[in-house]
PDB file of C-alpha atoms in Angstrom:
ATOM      1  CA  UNK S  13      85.401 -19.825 -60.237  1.00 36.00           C
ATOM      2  CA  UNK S  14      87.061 -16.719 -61.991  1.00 40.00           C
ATOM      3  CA  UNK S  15      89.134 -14.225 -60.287  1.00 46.00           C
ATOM      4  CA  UNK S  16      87.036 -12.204 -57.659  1.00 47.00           C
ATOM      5  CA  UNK S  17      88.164  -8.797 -58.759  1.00 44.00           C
ATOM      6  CA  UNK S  18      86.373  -9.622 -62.581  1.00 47.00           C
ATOM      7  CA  UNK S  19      83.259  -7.563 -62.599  1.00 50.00           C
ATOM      8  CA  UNK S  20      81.066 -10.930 -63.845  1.00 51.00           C
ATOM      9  CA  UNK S  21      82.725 -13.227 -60.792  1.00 60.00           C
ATOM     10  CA  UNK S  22      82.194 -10.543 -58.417  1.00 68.00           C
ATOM     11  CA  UNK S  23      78.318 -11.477 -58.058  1.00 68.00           C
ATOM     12  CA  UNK S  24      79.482 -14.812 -56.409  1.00 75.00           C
ATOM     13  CA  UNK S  25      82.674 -13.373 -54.635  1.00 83.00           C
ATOM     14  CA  UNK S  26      82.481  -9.279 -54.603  1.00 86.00           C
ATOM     15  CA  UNK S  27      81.119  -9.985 -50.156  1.00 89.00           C
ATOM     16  CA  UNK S  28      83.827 -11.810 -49.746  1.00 93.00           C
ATOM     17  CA  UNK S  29      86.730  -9.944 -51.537  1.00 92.00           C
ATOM     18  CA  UNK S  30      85.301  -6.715 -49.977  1.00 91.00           C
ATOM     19  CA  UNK S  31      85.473  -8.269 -46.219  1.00 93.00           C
ATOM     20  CA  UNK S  32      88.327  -9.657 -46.693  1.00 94.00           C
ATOM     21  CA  UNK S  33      90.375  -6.897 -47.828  1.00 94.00           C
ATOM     22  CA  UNK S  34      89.243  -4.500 -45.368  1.00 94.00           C
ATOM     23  CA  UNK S  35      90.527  -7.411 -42.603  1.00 94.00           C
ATOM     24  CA  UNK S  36      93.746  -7.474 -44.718  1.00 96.00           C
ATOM     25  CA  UNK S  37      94.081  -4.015 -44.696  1.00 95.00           C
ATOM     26  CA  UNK S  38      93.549  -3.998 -40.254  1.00 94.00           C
ATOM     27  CA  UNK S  39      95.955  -6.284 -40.472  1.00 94.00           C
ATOM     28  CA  UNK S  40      98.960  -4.364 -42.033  1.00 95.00           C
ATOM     29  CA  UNK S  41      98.294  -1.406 -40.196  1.00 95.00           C
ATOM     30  CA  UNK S  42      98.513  -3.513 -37.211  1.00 93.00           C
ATOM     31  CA  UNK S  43     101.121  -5.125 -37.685  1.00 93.00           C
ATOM     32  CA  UNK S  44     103.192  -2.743 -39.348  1.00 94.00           C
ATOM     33  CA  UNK S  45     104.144  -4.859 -42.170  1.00 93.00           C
ATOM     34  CA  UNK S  46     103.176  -4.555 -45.682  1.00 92.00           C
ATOM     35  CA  UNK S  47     102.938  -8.435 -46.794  1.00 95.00           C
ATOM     36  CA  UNK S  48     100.977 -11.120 -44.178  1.00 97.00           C
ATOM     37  CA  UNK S  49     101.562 -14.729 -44.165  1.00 97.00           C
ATOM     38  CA  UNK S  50      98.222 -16.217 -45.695  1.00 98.00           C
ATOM     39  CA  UNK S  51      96.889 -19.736 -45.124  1.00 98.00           C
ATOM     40  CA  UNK S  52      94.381 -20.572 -48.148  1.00 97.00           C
ATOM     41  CA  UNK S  53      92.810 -24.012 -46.821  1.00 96.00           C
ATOM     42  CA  UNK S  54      90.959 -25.503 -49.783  1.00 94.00           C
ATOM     43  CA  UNK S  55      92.286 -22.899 -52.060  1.00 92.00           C
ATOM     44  CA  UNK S  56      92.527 -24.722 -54.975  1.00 90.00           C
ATOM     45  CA  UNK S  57      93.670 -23.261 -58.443  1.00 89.00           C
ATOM     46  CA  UNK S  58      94.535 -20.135 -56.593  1.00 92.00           C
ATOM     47  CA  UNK S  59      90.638 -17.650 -57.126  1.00 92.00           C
ATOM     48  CA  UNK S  60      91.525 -15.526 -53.857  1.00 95.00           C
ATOM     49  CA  UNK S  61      95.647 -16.633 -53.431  1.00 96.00           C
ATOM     50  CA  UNK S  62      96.588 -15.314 -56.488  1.00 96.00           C
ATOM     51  CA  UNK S  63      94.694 -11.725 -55.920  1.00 95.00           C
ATOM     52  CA  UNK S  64      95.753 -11.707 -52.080  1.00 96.00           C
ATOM     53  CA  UNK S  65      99.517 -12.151 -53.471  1.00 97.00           C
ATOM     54  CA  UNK S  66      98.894  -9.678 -56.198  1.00 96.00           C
ATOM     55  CA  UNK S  67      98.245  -7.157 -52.936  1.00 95.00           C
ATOM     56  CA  UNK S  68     101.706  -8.180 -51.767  1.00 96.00           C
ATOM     57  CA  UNK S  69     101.028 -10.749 -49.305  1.00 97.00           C
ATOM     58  CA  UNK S  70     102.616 -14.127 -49.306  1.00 97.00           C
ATOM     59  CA  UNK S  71     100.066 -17.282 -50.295  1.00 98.00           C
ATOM     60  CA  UNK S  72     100.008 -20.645 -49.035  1.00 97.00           C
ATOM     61  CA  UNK S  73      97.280 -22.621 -50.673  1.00 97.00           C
ATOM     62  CA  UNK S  74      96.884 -26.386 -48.924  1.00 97.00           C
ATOM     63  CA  UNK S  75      94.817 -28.452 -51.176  1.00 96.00           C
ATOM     64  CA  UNK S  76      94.518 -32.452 -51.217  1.00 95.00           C
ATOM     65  CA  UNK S  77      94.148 -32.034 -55.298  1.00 95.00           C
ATOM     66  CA  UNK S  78      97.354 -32.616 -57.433  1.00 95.00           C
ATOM     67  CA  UNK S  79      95.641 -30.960 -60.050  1.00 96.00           C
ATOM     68  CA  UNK S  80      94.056 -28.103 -58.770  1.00 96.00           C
ATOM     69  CA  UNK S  81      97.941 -27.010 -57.344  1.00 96.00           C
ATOM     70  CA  UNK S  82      99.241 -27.332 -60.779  1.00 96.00           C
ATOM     71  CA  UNK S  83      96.314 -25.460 -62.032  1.00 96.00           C
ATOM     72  CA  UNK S  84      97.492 -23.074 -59.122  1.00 97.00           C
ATOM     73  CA  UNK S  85     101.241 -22.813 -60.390  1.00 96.00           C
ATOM     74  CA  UNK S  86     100.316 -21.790 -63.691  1.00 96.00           C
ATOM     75  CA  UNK S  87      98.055 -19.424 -62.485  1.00 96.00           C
ATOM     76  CA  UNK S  88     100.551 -18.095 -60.378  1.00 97.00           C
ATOM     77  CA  UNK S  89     103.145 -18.037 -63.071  1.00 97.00           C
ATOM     78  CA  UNK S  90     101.192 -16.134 -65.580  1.00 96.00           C
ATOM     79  CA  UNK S  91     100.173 -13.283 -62.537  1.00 96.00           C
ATOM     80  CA  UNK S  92     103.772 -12.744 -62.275  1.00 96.00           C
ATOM     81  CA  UNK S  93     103.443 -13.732 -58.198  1.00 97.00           C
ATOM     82  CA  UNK S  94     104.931 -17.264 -58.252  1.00 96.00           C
ATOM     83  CA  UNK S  95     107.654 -16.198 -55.521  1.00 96.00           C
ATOM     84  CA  UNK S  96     104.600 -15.054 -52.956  1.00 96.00           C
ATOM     85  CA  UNK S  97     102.329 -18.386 -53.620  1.00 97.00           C
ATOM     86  CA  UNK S  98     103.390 -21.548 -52.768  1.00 96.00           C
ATOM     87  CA  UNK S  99     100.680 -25.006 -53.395  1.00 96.00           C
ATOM     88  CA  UNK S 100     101.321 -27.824 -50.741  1.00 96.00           C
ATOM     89  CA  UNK S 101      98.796 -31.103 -50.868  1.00 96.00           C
ATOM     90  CA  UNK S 102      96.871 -31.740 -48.064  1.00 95.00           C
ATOM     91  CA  UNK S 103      93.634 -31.137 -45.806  1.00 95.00           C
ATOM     92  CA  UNK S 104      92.168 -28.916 -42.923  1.00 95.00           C
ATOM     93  CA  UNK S 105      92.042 -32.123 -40.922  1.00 94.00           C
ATOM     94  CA  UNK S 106      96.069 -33.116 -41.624  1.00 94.00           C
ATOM     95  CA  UNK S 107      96.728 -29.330 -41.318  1.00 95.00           C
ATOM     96  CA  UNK S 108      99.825 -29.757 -39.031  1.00 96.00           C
ATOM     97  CA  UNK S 109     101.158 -32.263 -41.473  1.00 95.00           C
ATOM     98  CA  UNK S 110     102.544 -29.449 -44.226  1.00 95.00           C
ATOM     99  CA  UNK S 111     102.140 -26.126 -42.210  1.00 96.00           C
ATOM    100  CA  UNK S 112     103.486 -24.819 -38.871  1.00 96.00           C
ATOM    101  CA  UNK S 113     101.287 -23.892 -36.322  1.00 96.00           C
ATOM    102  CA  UNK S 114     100.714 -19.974 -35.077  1.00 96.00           C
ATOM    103  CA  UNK S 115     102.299 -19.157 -38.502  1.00 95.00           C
ATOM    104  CA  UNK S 116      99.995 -16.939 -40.515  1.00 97.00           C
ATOM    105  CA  UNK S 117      98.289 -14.108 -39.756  1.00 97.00           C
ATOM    106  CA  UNK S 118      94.912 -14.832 -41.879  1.00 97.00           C
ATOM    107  CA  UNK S 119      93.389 -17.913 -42.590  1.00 98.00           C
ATOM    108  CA  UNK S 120      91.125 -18.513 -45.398  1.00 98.00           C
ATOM    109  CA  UNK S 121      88.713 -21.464 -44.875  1.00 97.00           C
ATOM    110  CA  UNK S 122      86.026 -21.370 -48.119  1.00 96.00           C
ATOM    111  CA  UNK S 123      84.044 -24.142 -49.484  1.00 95.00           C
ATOM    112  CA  UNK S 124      85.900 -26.811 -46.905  1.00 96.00           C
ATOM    113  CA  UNK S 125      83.453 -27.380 -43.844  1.00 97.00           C
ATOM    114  CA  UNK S 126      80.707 -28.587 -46.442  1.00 97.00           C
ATOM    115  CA  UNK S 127      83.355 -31.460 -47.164  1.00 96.00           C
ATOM    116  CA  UNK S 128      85.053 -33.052 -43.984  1.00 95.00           C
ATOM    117  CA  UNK S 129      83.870 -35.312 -41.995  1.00 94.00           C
ATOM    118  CA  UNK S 130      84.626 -32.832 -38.664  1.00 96.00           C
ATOM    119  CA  UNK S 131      83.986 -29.220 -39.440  1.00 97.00           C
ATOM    120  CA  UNK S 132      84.047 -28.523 -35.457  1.00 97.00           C
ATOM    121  CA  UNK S 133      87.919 -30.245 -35.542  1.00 97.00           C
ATOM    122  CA  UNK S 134      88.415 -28.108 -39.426  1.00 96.00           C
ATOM    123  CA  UNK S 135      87.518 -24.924 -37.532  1.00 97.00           C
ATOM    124  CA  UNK S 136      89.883 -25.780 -34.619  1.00 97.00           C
ATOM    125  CA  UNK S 137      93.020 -26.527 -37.129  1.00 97.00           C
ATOM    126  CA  UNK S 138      92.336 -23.309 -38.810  1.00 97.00           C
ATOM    127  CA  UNK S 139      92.232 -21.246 -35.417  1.00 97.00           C
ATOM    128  CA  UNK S 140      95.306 -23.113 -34.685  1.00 97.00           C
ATOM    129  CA  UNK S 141      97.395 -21.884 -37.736  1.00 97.00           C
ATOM    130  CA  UNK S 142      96.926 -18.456 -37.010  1.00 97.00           C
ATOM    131  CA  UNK S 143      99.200 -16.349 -34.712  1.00 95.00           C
ATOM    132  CA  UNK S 144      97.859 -14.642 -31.524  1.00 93.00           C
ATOM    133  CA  UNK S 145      96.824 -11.813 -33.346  1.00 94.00           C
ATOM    134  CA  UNK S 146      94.936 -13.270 -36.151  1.00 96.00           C
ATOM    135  CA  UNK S 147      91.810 -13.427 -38.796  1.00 97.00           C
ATOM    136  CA  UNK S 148      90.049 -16.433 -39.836  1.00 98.00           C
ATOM    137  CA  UNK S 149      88.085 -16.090 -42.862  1.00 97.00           C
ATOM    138  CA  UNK S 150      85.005 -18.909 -43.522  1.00 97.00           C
ATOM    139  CA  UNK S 151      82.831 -19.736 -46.299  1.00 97.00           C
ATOM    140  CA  UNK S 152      80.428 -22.321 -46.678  1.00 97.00           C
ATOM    141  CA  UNK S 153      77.329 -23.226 -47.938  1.00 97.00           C
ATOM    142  CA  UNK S 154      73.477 -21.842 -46.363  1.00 96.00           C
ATOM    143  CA  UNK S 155      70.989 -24.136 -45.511  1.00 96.00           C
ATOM    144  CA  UNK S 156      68.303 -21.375 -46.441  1.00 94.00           C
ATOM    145  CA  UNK S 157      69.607 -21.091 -49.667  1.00 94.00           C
ATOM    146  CA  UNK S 158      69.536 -24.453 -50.585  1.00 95.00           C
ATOM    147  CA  UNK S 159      65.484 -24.749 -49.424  1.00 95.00           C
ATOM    148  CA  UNK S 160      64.754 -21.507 -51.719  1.00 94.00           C
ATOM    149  CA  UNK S 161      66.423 -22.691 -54.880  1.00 92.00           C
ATOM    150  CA  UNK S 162      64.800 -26.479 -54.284  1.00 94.00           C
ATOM    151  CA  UNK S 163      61.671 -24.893 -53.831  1.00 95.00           C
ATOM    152  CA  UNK S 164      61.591 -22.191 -56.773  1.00 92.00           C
ATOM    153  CA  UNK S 165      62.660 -25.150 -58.905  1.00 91.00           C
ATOM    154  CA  UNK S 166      59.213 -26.451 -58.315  1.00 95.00           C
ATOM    155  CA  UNK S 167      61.017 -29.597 -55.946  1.00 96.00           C
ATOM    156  CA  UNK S 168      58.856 -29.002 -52.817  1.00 97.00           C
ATOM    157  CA  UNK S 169      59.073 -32.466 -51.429  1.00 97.00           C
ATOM    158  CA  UNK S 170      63.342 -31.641 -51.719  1.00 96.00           C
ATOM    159  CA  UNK S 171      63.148 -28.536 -50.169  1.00 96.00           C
ATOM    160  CA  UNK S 172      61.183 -29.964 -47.441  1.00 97.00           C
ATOM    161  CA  UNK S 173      64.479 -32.595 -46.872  1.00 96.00           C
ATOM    162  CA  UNK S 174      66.798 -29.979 -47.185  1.00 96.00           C
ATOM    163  CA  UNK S 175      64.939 -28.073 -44.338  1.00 95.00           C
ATOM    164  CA  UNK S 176      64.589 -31.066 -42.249  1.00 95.00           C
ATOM    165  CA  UNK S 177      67.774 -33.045 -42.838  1.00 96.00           C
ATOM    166  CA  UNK S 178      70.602 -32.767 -40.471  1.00 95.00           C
ATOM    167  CA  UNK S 179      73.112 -32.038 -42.725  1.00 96.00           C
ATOM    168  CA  UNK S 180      70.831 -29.798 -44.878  1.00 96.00           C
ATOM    169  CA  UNK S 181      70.866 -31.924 -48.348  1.00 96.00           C
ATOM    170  CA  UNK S 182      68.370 -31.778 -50.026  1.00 96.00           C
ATOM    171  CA  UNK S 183      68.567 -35.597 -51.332  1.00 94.00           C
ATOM    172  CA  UNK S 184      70.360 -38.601 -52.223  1.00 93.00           C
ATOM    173  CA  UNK S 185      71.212 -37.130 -55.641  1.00 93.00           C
ATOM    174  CA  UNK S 186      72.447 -33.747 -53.800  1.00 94.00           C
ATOM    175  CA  UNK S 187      76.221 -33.153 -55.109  1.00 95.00           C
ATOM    176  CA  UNK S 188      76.881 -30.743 -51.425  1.00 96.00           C
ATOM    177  CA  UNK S 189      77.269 -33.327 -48.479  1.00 96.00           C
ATOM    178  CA  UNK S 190      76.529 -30.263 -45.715  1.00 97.00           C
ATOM    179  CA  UNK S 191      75.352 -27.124 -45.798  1.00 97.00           C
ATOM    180  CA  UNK S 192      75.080 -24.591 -42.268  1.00 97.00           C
ATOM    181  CA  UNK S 193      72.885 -21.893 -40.696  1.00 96.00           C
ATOM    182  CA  UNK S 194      74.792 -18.328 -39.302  1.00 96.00           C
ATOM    183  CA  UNK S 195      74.297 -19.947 -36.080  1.00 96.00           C
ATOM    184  CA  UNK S 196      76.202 -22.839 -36.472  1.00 97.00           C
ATOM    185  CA  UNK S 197      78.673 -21.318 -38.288  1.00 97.00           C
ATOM    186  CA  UNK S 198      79.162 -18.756 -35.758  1.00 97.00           C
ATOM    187  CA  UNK S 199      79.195 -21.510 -33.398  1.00 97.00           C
ATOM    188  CA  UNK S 200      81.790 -23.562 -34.557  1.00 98.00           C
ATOM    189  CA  UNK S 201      83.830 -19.950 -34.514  1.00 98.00           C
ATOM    190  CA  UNK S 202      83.198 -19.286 -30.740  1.00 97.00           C
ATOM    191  CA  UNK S 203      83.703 -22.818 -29.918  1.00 97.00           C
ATOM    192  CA  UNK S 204      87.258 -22.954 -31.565  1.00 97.00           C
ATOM    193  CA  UNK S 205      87.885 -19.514 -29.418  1.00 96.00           C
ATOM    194  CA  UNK S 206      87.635 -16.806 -31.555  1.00 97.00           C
ATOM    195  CA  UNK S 207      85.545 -13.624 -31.792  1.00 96.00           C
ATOM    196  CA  UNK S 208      82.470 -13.412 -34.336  1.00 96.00           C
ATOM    197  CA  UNK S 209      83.520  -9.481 -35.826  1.00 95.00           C
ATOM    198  CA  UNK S 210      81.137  -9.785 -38.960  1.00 95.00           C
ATOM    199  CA  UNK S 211      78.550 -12.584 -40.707  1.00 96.00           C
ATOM    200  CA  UNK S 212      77.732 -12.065 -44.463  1.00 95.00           C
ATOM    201  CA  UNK S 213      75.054 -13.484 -46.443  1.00 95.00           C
ATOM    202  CA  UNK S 214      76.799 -13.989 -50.048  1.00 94.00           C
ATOM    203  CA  UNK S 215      75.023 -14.517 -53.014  1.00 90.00           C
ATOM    204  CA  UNK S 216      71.326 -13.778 -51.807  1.00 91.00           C
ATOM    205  CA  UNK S 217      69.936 -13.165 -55.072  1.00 89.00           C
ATOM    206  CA  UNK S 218      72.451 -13.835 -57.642  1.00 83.00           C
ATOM    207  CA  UNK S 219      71.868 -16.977 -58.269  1.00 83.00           C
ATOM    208  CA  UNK S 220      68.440 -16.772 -58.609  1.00 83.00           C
ATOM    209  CA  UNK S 221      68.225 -13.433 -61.492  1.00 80.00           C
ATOM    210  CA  UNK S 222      68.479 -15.054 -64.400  1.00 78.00           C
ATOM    211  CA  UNK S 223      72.019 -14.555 -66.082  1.00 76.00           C
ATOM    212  CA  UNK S 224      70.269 -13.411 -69.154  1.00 75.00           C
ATOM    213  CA  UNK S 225      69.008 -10.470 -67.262  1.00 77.00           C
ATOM    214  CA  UNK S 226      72.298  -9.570 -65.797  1.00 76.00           C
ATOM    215  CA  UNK S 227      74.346  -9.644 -68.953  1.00 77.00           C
ATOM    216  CA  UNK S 228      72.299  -7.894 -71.374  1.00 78.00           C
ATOM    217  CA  UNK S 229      69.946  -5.407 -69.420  1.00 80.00           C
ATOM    218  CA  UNK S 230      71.892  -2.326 -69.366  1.00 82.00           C
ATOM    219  CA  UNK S 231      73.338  -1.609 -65.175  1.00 84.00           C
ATOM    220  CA  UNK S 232      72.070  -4.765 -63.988  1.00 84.00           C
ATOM    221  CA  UNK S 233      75.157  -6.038 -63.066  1.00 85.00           C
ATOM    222  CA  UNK S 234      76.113  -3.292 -61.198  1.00 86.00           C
ATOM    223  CA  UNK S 235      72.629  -2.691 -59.348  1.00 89.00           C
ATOM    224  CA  UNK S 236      72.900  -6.197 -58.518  1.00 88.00           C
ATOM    225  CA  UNK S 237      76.424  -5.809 -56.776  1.00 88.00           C
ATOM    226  CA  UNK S 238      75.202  -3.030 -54.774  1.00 90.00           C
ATOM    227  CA  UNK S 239      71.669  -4.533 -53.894  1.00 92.00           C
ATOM    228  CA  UNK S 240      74.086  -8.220 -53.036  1.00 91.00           C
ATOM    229  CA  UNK S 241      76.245  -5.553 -50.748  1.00 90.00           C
ATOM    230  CA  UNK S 242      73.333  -3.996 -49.039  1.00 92.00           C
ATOM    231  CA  UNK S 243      71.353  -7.007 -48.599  1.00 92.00           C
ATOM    232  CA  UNK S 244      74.745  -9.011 -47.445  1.00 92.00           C
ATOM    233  CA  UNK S 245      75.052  -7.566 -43.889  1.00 91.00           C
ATOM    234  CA  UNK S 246      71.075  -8.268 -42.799  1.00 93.00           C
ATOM    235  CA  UNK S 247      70.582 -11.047 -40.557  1.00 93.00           C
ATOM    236  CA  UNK S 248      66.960 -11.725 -42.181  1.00 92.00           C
ATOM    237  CA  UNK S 249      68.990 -12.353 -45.104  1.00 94.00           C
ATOM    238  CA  UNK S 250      71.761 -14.407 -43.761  1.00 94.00           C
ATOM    239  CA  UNK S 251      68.362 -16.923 -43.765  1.00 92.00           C
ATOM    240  CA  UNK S 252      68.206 -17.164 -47.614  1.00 93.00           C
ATOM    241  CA  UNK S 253      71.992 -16.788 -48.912  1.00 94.00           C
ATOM    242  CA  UNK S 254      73.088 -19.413 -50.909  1.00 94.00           C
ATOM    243  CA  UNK S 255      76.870 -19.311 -48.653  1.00 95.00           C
ATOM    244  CA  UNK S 256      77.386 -17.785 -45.477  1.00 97.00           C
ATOM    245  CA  UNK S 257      80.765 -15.674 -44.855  1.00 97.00           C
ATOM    246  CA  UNK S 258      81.901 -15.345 -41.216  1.00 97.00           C
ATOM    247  CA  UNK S 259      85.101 -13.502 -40.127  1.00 97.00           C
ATOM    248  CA  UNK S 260      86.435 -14.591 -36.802  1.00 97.00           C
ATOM    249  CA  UNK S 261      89.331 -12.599 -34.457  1.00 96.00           C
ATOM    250  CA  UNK S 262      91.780 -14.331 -32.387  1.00 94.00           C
ATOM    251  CA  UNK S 263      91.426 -12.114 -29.097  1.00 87.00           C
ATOM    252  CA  UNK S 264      94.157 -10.026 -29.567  1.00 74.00           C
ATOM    253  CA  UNK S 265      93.206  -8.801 -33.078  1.00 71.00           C
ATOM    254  CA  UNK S 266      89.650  -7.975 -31.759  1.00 64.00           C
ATOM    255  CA  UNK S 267      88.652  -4.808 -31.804  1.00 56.00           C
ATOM    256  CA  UNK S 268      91.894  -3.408 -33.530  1.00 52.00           C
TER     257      UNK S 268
END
């Protein structure tokens, strides 16, 4: 995925980046201090570390891929922010193998629950890493989503499985081993002892406008960001959003 402040990534990312910053932002004024210790779990080849440390703040990306932190590195490198992001391998599950806990002051959790065999014990680590005034930041895939792509595709009989499976897949063939409703997501939040202060639907209709469309009809893209931003914060949408984006407050940053 391409770097969430470019215009064409924003479709997939602009919710997120825009949420996120504006928690960010709390944050510092908070705390008082210009640059917050970031936990990127999952983070990969750096899409939202290498931004977040462009902003100032120091990055620590955990990922169990070798790759994906060299990938990372280089990114880093070539941003000119290699002395705020630092790659360590690992998982959500092993967190308190390579970080500290109460250490960071925002935790990023995106496209990780979908993955591990525990997203109930995930959510807990992640709650764990942050200090006592904290924001957790989580991403992962919608259920609803899912059952409105199957079904446009002309796969009824999949969207039916995808509505009635457990784990929300749509199949044996489906590549996503889970996928969540707001409420569960929200749950797993509350249950790990945090405060729900925002759920986004992300991606609602873009990936269902045909990228023809977007690129060559002249303001789509930019109608499209702003009907995704509108549409983003309506529960009756959270229903059909391909992910789900909920930011959780320890207790003491609630409310600030």
């Amino acid at each position: 995925m391409p770097d969430p402040t470019r215009p064409r990534a924003s479709l997939r990312t602009a919710v997120v980046w825009e949420v996120l910053q504006d928690a960010l932002d709390r944050r510092v004024k908070a705390t008082g201090r210009d640059a917050l210790d970031v936990l990127d779990t999952g983070g990969g080849s750096g899409n939202f570390a290498v931004p977040l440390a462009r902003l100032g703040h120091r990055v620590t990306v955990v990922d169990p891929s070798p790759n994906a932190l060299f990938a990372l590195e280089r990114r880093a490198a070539e941003a000119g922010v290699a002395d705020r992001v630092k790659g360590v391998q690992g998982d959500v599950l092993g967190l308190f193998d390579v970080v500290e806990r109460g250490s960071h002051d925002v935790v990023l959790c995106h496209g990780v629950l979908e993955y591990v065999d525990d997203p109930a014990e995930g959510v807990r680590n992640t709650v764990a890493a942050l200090r006592s005034e904290g924001v957790l930041s989580l991403l992962a895939a919608g259920l609803g989503g899912a059952v409105v792509a199957r079904a446009l595709a002309g796969h009824f009989k999949e969207a039916r499985q995808a509505l009635d499976d457990p784990d929300g897949r749509w199949g044996t063939g489906d590549p996503m081993p889970r996928r969540f409703t707001a409420e569960q997501l929200t749950g797993l939040v509350e249950g790990a002892g945090l405060a729900v202060a925002a759920v986004h639907g992300v991606r609602v209709f873009a990936d269902l406008v045909p990228g023809v469309l977007v690129d060559t009809e002249p303001g789509a893209l930019d109608a499209l960001l702003k009907l995704e931003a509108a549409a983003a914060e309506l529960p009756a949408f959270h229903a059909v959003a391909t992910q789900l984006h909920v930011l959780g407050e320890t207790p003491g940053a609630a409310g600030v």
